[in-house]
PDB file of C-alpha atoms in Angstrom:
ATOM      1  CA  LEU A   1      82.704 -70.356  -8.883  1.00  0.00           C
ATOM      2  CA  LYS A   2      84.269 -66.744  -9.266  1.00  0.00           C
ATOM      3  CA  LYS A   3      87.606 -68.573 -10.570  1.00  0.00           C
ATOM      4  CA  TYR A   4      85.643 -70.831 -12.796  1.00  0.00           C
ATOM      5  CA  ILE A   5      83.999 -67.858 -14.740  1.00  0.00           C
ATOM      6  CA  GLN A   6      87.219 -66.002 -14.767  1.00  0.00           C
ATOM      7  CA  ASP A   7      88.967 -68.871 -16.123  1.00  0.00           C
ATOM      8  CA  ASP A   8      85.821 -69.275 -18.714  1.00  0.00           C
ATOM      9  CA  ILE A   9      86.433 -65.850 -20.107  1.00  0.00           C
ATOM     10  CA  ASP A  10      89.909 -66.035 -20.044  1.00  0.00           C
ATOM     11  CA  SER A  11      91.659 -62.442 -21.055  1.00  0.00           C
ATOM     12  CA  PHE A  12      88.839 -61.280 -23.411  1.00  0.00           C
ATOM     13  CA  ASP A  13      87.821 -57.595 -23.477  1.00  0.00           C
ATOM     14  CA  THR A  14      84.285 -58.555 -22.376  1.00  0.00           C
ATOM     15  CA  GLU A  15      83.358 -54.580 -22.085  1.00  0.00           C
ATOM     16  CA  THR A  16      83.526 -54.644 -25.821  1.00  0.00           C
ATOM     17  CA  SER A  17      81.772 -57.946 -26.358  1.00  0.00           C
ATOM     18  CA  ILE A  18      78.593 -58.999 -26.943  1.00  0.00           C
ATOM     19  CA  LEU A  19      76.665 -62.200 -24.939  1.00  0.00           C
ATOM     20  CA  PHE A  20      74.637 -63.985 -27.066  1.00  0.00           C
ATOM     21  CA  LEU A  21      71.987 -66.093 -25.298  1.00  0.00           C
ATOM     22  CA  THR A  22      70.218 -68.852 -26.972  1.00  0.00           C
ATOM     23  CA  GLN A  23      66.738 -69.572 -26.243  1.00  0.00           C
ATOM     24  CA  PRO A  24      64.865 -72.466 -28.012  1.00  0.00           C
ATOM     25  CA  VAL A  25      61.690 -70.471 -28.652  1.00  0.00           C
ATOM     26  CA  TYR A  26      60.956 -72.898 -31.634  1.00  0.00           C
ATOM     27  CA  GLU A  27      59.755 -75.145 -29.165  1.00  0.00           C
ATOM     28  CA  ALA A  28      56.947 -73.032 -28.412  1.00  0.00           C
ATOM     29  CA  ILE A  29      55.447 -72.952 -31.749  1.00  0.00           C
ATOM     30  CA  CYS A  30      56.058 -76.362 -33.087  1.00  0.00           C
ATOM     31  CA  ALA A  31      57.783 -74.418 -35.922  1.00  0.00           C
ATOM     32  CA  GLU A  32      60.895 -75.798 -37.901  1.00  0.00           C
ATOM     33  CA  LYS A  33      63.995 -74.363 -36.899  1.00  0.00           C
ATOM     34  CA  THR A  34      64.575 -72.287 -39.966  1.00  0.00           C
ATOM     35  CA  GLU A  35      63.129 -68.990 -38.776  1.00  0.00           C
ATOM     36  CA  TYR A  36      65.126 -69.275 -35.733  1.00  0.00           C
ATOM     37  CA  LEU A  37      68.411 -69.913 -37.388  1.00  0.00           C
ATOM     38  CA  GLU A  38      67.350 -67.047 -40.025  1.00  0.00           C
ATOM     39  CA  ILE A  39      66.917 -64.282 -37.461  1.00  0.00           C
ATOM     40  CA  VAL A  40      70.663 -65.610 -35.656  1.00  0.00           C
ATOM     41  CA  ASP A  41      72.076 -65.024 -39.357  1.00  0.00           C
ATOM     42  CA  ARG A  42      70.438 -61.807 -39.933  1.00  0.00           C
ATOM     43  CA  TYR A  43      71.805 -60.546 -36.435  1.00  0.00           C
ATOM     44  CA  MET A  44      75.067 -61.939 -37.127  1.00  0.00           C
ATOM     45  CA  LYS A  45      75.485 -60.131 -40.619  1.00  0.00           C
ATOM     46  CA  SER A  46      75.128 -56.949 -38.932  1.00  0.00           C
ATOM     47  CA  LEU A  47      78.280 -57.468 -36.682  1.00  0.00           C
ATOM     48  CA  THR A  48      81.621 -56.536 -37.882  1.00  0.00           C
ATOM     49  CA  THR A  49      84.696 -58.979 -36.870  1.00  0.00           C
ATOM     50  CA  ASP A  50      86.029 -56.354 -34.427  1.00  0.00           C
ATOM     51  CA  HIS A  51      83.132 -57.937 -32.101  1.00  0.00           C
ATOM     52  CA  ILE A  52      83.620 -61.059 -30.115  1.00  0.00           C
ATOM     53  CA  ILE A  53      80.603 -62.995 -29.324  1.00  0.00           C
ATOM     54  CA  PHE A  54      80.354 -64.827 -26.035  1.00  0.00           C
ATOM     55  CA  LEU A  55      77.856 -67.813 -26.632  1.00  0.00           C
ATOM     56  CA  LYS A  56      75.640 -69.337 -23.858  1.00  0.00           C
ATOM     57  CA  PHE A  57      73.353 -72.077 -24.765  1.00  0.00           C
ATOM     58  CA  HIS A  58      70.197 -72.540 -23.241  1.00  0.00           C
ATOM     59  CA  PRO A  59      70.316 -75.937 -21.531  1.00  0.00           C
ATOM     60  CA  ARG A  60      67.290 -77.418 -23.809  1.00  0.00           C
ATOM     61  CA  GLU A  61      69.232 -76.201 -27.181  1.00  0.00           C
ATOM     62  CA  LYS A  62      69.501 -79.014 -29.205  1.00  0.00           C
ATOM     63  CA  GLN A  63      73.009 -80.151 -30.081  1.00  0.00           C
ATOM     64  CA  SER A  64      72.500 -79.646 -33.775  1.00  0.00           C
ATOM     65  CA  ILE A  65      71.236 -76.368 -33.525  1.00  0.00           C
ATOM     66  CA  ARG A  66      74.148 -75.353 -31.169  1.00  0.00           C
ATOM     67  CA  GLU A  67      76.540 -76.501 -34.503  1.00  0.00           C
ATOM     68  CA  LYS A  68      74.659 -74.523 -36.675  1.00  0.00           C
ATOM     69  CA  ILE A  69      74.587 -71.141 -34.643  1.00  0.00           C
ATOM     70  CA  ILE A  70      78.357 -71.691 -34.227  1.00  0.00           C
ATOM     71  CA  GLU A  71      78.513 -72.242 -38.245  1.00  0.00           C
ATOM     72  CA  ILE A  72      76.602 -69.227 -38.918  1.00  0.00           C
ATOM     73  CA  ILE A  73      79.185 -66.873 -36.549  1.00  0.00           C
ATOM     74  CA  CYS A  74      82.236 -68.983 -38.320  1.00  0.00           C
ATOM     75  CA  LYS A  75      80.720 -67.851 -41.534  1.00  0.00           C
ATOM     76  CA  GLN A  76      80.764 -64.097 -40.503  1.00  0.00           C
ATOM     77  CA  GLY A  77      84.386 -64.502 -39.218  1.00  0.00           C
ATOM     78  CA  ILE A  78      83.569 -63.208 -35.776  1.00  0.00           C
ATOM     79  CA  PRO A  79      85.657 -64.463 -32.875  1.00  0.00           C
ATOM     80  CA  TYR A  80      83.572 -66.379 -30.337  1.00  0.00           C
ATOM     81  CA  LYS A  81      83.600 -68.120 -27.196  1.00  0.00           C
ATOM     82  CA  ILE A  82      81.343 -70.451 -25.610  1.00  0.00           C
ATOM     83  CA  ILE A  83      81.041 -69.918 -21.908  1.00  0.00           C
ATOM     84  CA  ALA A  84      79.504 -72.512 -19.138  1.00  0.00           C
ATOM     85  CA  GLU A  85      80.244 -75.124 -21.659  1.00  0.00           C
ATOM     86  CA  LYS A  86      81.824 -77.764 -18.990  1.00  0.00           C
ATOM     87  CA  ILE A  87      79.437 -76.882 -16.386  1.00  0.00           C
ATOM     88  CA  ASN A  88      75.928 -75.292 -17.038  1.00  0.00           C
ATOM     89  CA  VAL A  89      76.398 -72.282 -14.722  1.00  0.00           C
ATOM     90  CA  PRO A  90      73.397 -69.669 -14.708  1.00  0.00           C
ATOM     91  CA  VAL A  91      74.369 -66.694 -16.797  1.00  0.00           C
ATOM     92  CA  GLU A  92      73.111 -64.609 -13.809  1.00  0.00           C
ATOM     93  CA  TYR A  93      76.376 -65.604 -12.098  1.00  0.00           C
ATOM     94  CA  TYR A  94      78.645 -64.495 -14.854  1.00  0.00           C
ATOM     95  CA  LEU A  95      76.777 -61.440 -15.051  1.00  0.00           C
ATOM     96  CA  GLN A  96      77.639 -60.489 -11.411  1.00  0.00           C
ATOM     97  CA  TYR A  97      81.649 -60.850 -12.255  1.00  0.00           C
ATOM     98  CA  VAL A  98      81.602 -59.567 -16.055  1.00  0.00           C
ATOM     99  CA  LYS A  99      80.287 -56.688 -17.967  1.00  0.00           C
ATOM    100  CA  PHE A 100      79.230 -57.254 -21.686  1.00  0.00           C
ATOM    101  CA  LYS A 101      78.733 -54.285 -24.210  1.00  0.00           C
ATOM    102  CA  GLU A 102      75.389 -56.004 -24.899  1.00  0.00           C
ATOM    103  CA  ILE A 103      73.282 -59.155 -24.517  1.00  0.00           C
ATOM    104  CA  VAL A 104      71.301 -60.522 -27.404  1.00  0.00           C
ATOM    105  CA  THR A 105      68.807 -63.016 -26.743  1.00  0.00           C
ATOM    106  CA  PHE A 106      65.094 -63.907 -28.507  1.00  0.00           C
ATOM    107  CA  PHE A 107      63.847 -63.433 -24.731  1.00  0.00           C
ATOM    108  CA  THR A 108      64.951 -64.289 -21.156  1.00  0.00           C
ATOM    109  CA  SER A 109      64.184 -63.886 -17.620  1.00  0.00           C
ATOM    110  CA  THR A 110      67.507 -62.734 -16.968  1.00  0.00           C
ATOM    111  CA  ALA A 111      66.418 -59.269 -18.130  1.00  0.00           C
ATOM    112  CA  TYR A 112      63.840 -59.111 -15.278  1.00  0.00           C
ATOM    113  CA  TYR A 113      67.110 -58.941 -13.043  1.00  0.00           C
ATOM    114  CA  ASN A 114      68.926 -56.032 -15.140  1.00  0.00           C
ATOM    115  CA  GLY A 115      70.325 -53.735 -12.723  1.00  0.00           C
ATOM    116  CA  TYR A 116      69.261 -55.492  -9.711  1.00  0.00           C
ATOM    117  CA  LEU A 117      71.563 -58.717  -9.720  1.00  0.00           C
ATOM    118  CA  PHE A 118      74.117 -57.397 -12.028  1.00  0.00           C
ATOM    119  CA  PRO A 119      74.955 -53.978 -13.318  1.00  0.00           C
ATOM    120  CA  TYR A 120      72.733 -52.662 -15.758  1.00  0.00           C
ATOM    121  CA  THR A 121      73.366 -53.855 -19.346  1.00  0.00           C
ATOM    122  CA  LYS A 122      71.860 -53.073 -22.946  1.00  0.00           C
ATOM    123  CA  PHE A 123      69.747 -55.992 -23.977  1.00  0.00           C
ATOM    124  CA  VAL A 124      68.821 -56.202 -27.622  1.00  0.00           C
ATOM    125  CA  TYR A 125      65.736 -58.707 -28.107  1.00  0.00           C
ATOM    126  CA  LEU A 126      65.237 -60.840 -31.507  1.00  0.00           C
ATOM    127  CA  ILE A 127      61.614 -62.296 -30.507  1.00  0.00           C
ATOM    128  CA  GLU A 128      60.284 -59.523 -32.615  1.00  0.00           C
ATOM    129  CA  PRO A 129      61.974 -60.029 -35.808  1.00  0.00           C
ATOM    130  CA  TYR A 130      61.101 -63.801 -35.397  1.00  0.00           C
ATOM    131  CA  TYR A 131      57.563 -63.470 -34.395  1.00  0.00           C
ATOM    132  CA  ASP A 132      56.973 -61.221 -37.682  1.00  0.00           C
ATOM    133  CA  LEU A 133      59.073 -63.558 -39.791  1.00  0.00           C
ATOM    134  CA  CYS A 134      56.813 -66.593 -38.337  1.00  0.00           C
ATOM    135  CA  LYS A 135      53.681 -64.962 -38.730  1.00  0.00           C
ATOM    136  CA  MET A 136      54.749 -63.926 -42.189  1.00  0.00           C
ATOM    137  CA  ARG A 137      55.284 -67.585 -42.952  1.00  0.00           C
ATOM    138  CA  ASN A 138      51.836 -68.541 -41.516  1.00  0.00           C
ATOM    139  CA  LYS A 139      53.607 -70.537 -39.093  1.00  0.00           C
ATOM    140  CA  LYS A 140      51.022 -72.464 -36.837  1.00  0.00           C
ATOM    141  CA  PHE A 141      50.861 -71.506 -33.122  1.00  0.00           C
ATOM    142  CA  VAL A 142      52.673 -68.148 -33.961  1.00  0.00           C
ATOM    143  CA  SER A 143      50.351 -66.751 -31.128  1.00  0.00           C
ATOM    144  CA  ARG A 144      51.819 -68.956 -28.744  1.00  0.00           C
ATOM    145  CA  LEU A 145      54.684 -66.273 -28.779  1.00  0.00           C
ATOM    146  CA  ASP A 146      52.501 -63.013 -27.787  1.00  0.00           C
ATOM    147  CA  GLU A 147      53.237 -63.351 -23.919  1.00  0.00           C
ATOM    148  CA  ALA A 148      56.831 -63.489 -24.890  1.00  0.00           C
ATOM    149  CA  LEU A 149      56.785 -60.530 -26.966  1.00  0.00           C
ATOM    150  CA  ASP A 150      54.688 -58.887 -24.323  1.00  0.00           C
ATOM    151  CA  MET A 151      57.335 -59.332 -21.795  1.00  0.00           C
ATOM    152  CA  VAL A 152      60.067 -57.844 -23.955  1.00  0.00           C
ATOM    153  CA  LYS A 153      58.181 -54.609 -24.545  1.00  0.00           C
ATOM    154  CA  LYS A 154      57.504 -54.192 -20.787  1.00  0.00           C
ATOM    155  CA  LEU A 155      61.070 -54.521 -20.491  1.00  0.00           C
ATOM    156  CA  GLN A 156      62.230 -52.120 -23.018  1.00  0.00           C
ATOM    157  CA  LYS A 157      59.911 -49.251 -21.632  1.00  0.00           C
ATOM    158  CA  LYS A 158      61.503 -50.110 -18.210  1.00  0.00           C
ATOM    159  CA  ASN A 159      64.697 -49.527 -19.617  1.00  0.00           C
TER     160      ASN A 159
END
């Protein structure tokens, strides 16, 4: 497993790289994927081409959304690498062997293990801007994200 992870990461400088974990949060609120992709786009626009993005797609992430996320990253000219593409290795295994500058996600249970299963790493959560955008656009069932939003706020206080 360690060899697979090391080969998957190649010779990239992960200490200055960003791990982007997708999470199909749009499923929870029966929303179109527009807002989800808009938040991904906003985040990617905040980066420079000096960054390297390591993408770990959630197993439920649809292929069409995967392609759109890659398109967003490419549009910004940011180098990227998809990890766990051939074998869906849980990200926690990667984090035991590889240190990233930060981890970006909408929300993930992986954050609960931060500093325990793997060395402490900065997390950037996109759930709050996504929630705000969905609420502003009166998306049905946006309240289903309340629990995830509360979880993220507790994790941010902890760290």
